[in-house]
Coordinates of C-alpha atoms in Angstrom, one line a residue:
X41 CA 108.6 92.3 104.4
X42 CA 110.3 90.9 107.5
X43 CA 113.6 92.4 106.4
X44 CA 112.0 95.8 105.9
X45 CA 110.4 95.7 109.4
X46 CA 113.7 94.7 111.0
X47 CA 115.6 97.4 109.2
X48 CA 113.0 100.0 110.1
X49 CA 113.1 98.8 113.8
X50 CA 116.8 99.7 113.8
X51 CA 116.5 103.0 112.0
X52 CA 113.0 104.5 112.3
X53 CA 111.9 103.3 115.7
X54 CA 109.7 100.4 116.9
X55 CA 106.4 102.2 116.4
X56 CA 107.2 103.2 112.8
X57 CA 108.0 99.6 111.9
X58 CA 104.4 98.7 112.8
X59 CA 103.3 101.2 110.1
X60 CA 105.6 99.9 107.4
X61 CA 102.7 98.0 105.9
X62 CA 100.8 101.2 105.4
X63 CA 98.7 101.1 108.6
X64 CA 99.7 104.0 110.8
X65 CA 98.9 103.9 114.5
X66 CA 96.1 106.4 115.2
X67 CA 94.9 108.1 118.3
X68 CA 91.6 109.8 118.7
X69 CA 90.7 112.8 120.9
X70 CA 91.0 111.9 124.6
X71 CA 93.4 109.0 123.9
X72 CA 96.5 111.0 124.9
X73 CA 98.2 114.4 125.2
X74 CA 97.7 116.8 122.3
X75 CA 100.4 118.0 120.0
X76 CA 100.5 119.6 116.6
X77 CA 103.1 118.4 114.2
X78 CA 104.1 120.3 111.0
X79 CA 106.7 119.7 108.3
X80 CA 107.9 122.6 106.1
X81 CA 110.8 122.7 103.7
X82 CA 111.6 122.4 100.0
X83 CA 112.2 119.9 97.2
X84 CA 114.2 120.3 93.9
X85 CA 114.7 117.9 91.1
X86 CA 117.3 117.7 88.3
X87 CA 117.9 114.7 86.0
X88 CA 115.9 112.3 88.2
X89 CA 117.6 113.3 91.4
X90 CA 115.4 114.8 94.1
X91 CA 116.8 116.8 97.0
X92 CA 114.4 117.2 99.9
X93 CA 115.0 119.4 103.0
X94 CA 112.4 119.9 105.8
X95 CA 112.2 120.9 109.4
X96 CA 109.7 119.2 111.7
X97 CA 107.9 121.4 114.2
X98 CA 105.6 120.7 117.1
X99 CA 103.2 123.6 117.8
X100 CA 102.3 122.0 121.1
X101 CA 100.8 122.0 123.6
X102 CA 102.5 118.7 124.6
X103 CA 105.9 117.3 123.7
X104 CA 106.2 114.4 121.3
X105 CA 108.4 111.5 122.5
X106 CA 109.2 110.2 119.0
X107 CA 108.0 110.8 115.5
X108 CA 108.5 109.3 112.0
X109 CA 107.6 110.9 108.7
X110 CA 106.8 109.1 105.5
X111 CA 107.9 110.5 102.1
X112 CA 106.1 109.0 99.1
X113 CA 106.9 109.7 95.4
X114 CA 104.6 109.2 92.5
X115 CA 107.5 107.7 90.6
X116 CA 109.5 104.6 91.7
X117 CA 112.9 105.1 93.3
X118 CA 116.0 103.7 91.8
X119 CA 116.9 100.4 93.3
X120 CA 120.1 101.6 95.0
X121 CA 119.8 104.6 97.4
X122 CA 122.2 106.2 99.9
X123 CA 120.0 107.5 102.6
X124 CA 121.0 109.6 105.7
X125 CA 121.0 108.1 109.2
X126 CA 117.5 107.7 110.6
X127 CA 115.9 107.1 107.1
X128 CA 115.0 103.7 105.6
X129 CA 113.4 102.6 102.4
X130 CA 109.9 101.1 102.7
X131 CA 108.8 99.9 99.3
X132 CA 109.3 101.0 95.7
X133 CA 108.2 104.7 96.3
X134 CA 108.5 105.2 100.1
X135 CA 111.2 106.3 102.5
X136 CA 110.6 106.6 106.3
X137 CA 112.6 109.1 108.3
X138 CA 112.8 109.3 112.1
X139 CA 112.6 112.9 113.3
X140 CA 112.8 112.0 117.0
X141 CA 111.5 113.8 120.0
X142 CA 109.9 117.2 119.6
X143 CA 109.5 119.6 122.5
X144 CA 106.2 121.5 122.9
X145 CA 106.3 124.5 120.7
X146 CA 109.8 123.4 119.4
X147 CA 111.7 122.7 116.3
X148 CA 113.3 119.4 115.4
X149 CA 116.5 118.7 113.6
X150 CA 116.4 119.5 109.9
X151 CA 116.1 116.4 107.6
X152 CA 118.0 116.4 104.3
X153 CA 118.0 113.6 101.9
X154 CA 118.6 112.9 98.2
X155 CA 116.9 110.2 96.3
X156 CA 117.3 109.0 92.7
X157 CA 114.2 108.1 90.7
X158 CA 114.1 105.4 88.1
X159 CA 114.7 107.1 84.8
X160 CA 114.4 110.9 84.6
X161 CA 110.8 111.9 84.8
X162 CA 109.8 115.5 84.0
X163 CA 107.9 115.8 87.3
X164 CA 107.2 113.9 90.5
X165 CA 104.5 114.4 93.2
X166 CA 106.0 114.2 96.7
X167 CA 103.7 113.4 99.6
X168 CA 104.9 113.9 103.2
X169 CA 102.9 112.8 106.2
X170 CA 103.3 111.6 109.8
X171 CA 103.4 107.8 110.2
X172 CA 104.2 107.8 113.9
X173 CA 103.7 110.6 116.5
X174 CA 104.6 108.9 119.8
X175 CA 100.9 108.4 120.7
X176 CA 99.9 112.0 120.9
X177 CA 96.6 113.3 119.5
X178 CA 97.1 115.7 116.5
X179 CA 93.7 117.4 115.8
X180 CA 95.2 119.6 113.0
X181 CA 96.4 117.1 110.4
X182 CA 96.5 119.7 107.7
X183 CA 100.0 120.9 108.4
X184 CA 101.7 117.5 108.8
X185 CA 100.4 116.3 105.4
X186 CA 102.1 118.0 102.6
X187 CA 101.9 117.5 98.8
X188 CA 104.3 119.2 96.4
X189 CA 104.7 118.8 92.6
X190 CA 108.4 119.0 91.8
X191 CA 109.3 119.7 88.2
X192 CA 112.7 118.7 86.7
X193 CA 113.9 122.3 86.5
X194 CA 116.4 122.4 89.3
X195 CA 114.2 125.0 91.0
X196 CA 113.2 124.7 94.7
X197 CA 109.5 124.1 95.4
X198 CA 108.4 125.0 98.9
X199 CA 105.9 123.2 101.2

């Protein structure tokens, strides 16, 4: 666990490392500025390899100083993964990716990653949610929590 936290500190940001154990920092109304994070993109799977692409967006009204997203798969990931900069593995089925600062009513940098699942399942459920939002209050959690069933067809499934 200590090694995962240290790696996440270096890659995902200090606040996300606090959430590695599955407890995300939360803010309630009145605790800070309000923002509205959203993640939309696509996922495709072929022979146990899943390609995920998404773009973070902040609908505002306040800027987000830093954000990290959690991607969870219903199937375990292969032991060895090559992840892009800003992403770190956090368990058998979880990857954290830092999306960084997001201006009010602004788009972030597109995140693209490829993961290999153990074996070659015919389907996988991918869940995406915010694990750190820089301390802002997000009253609309519906658009930063996504679930998509990805079938092993090579087709893109949008969320």
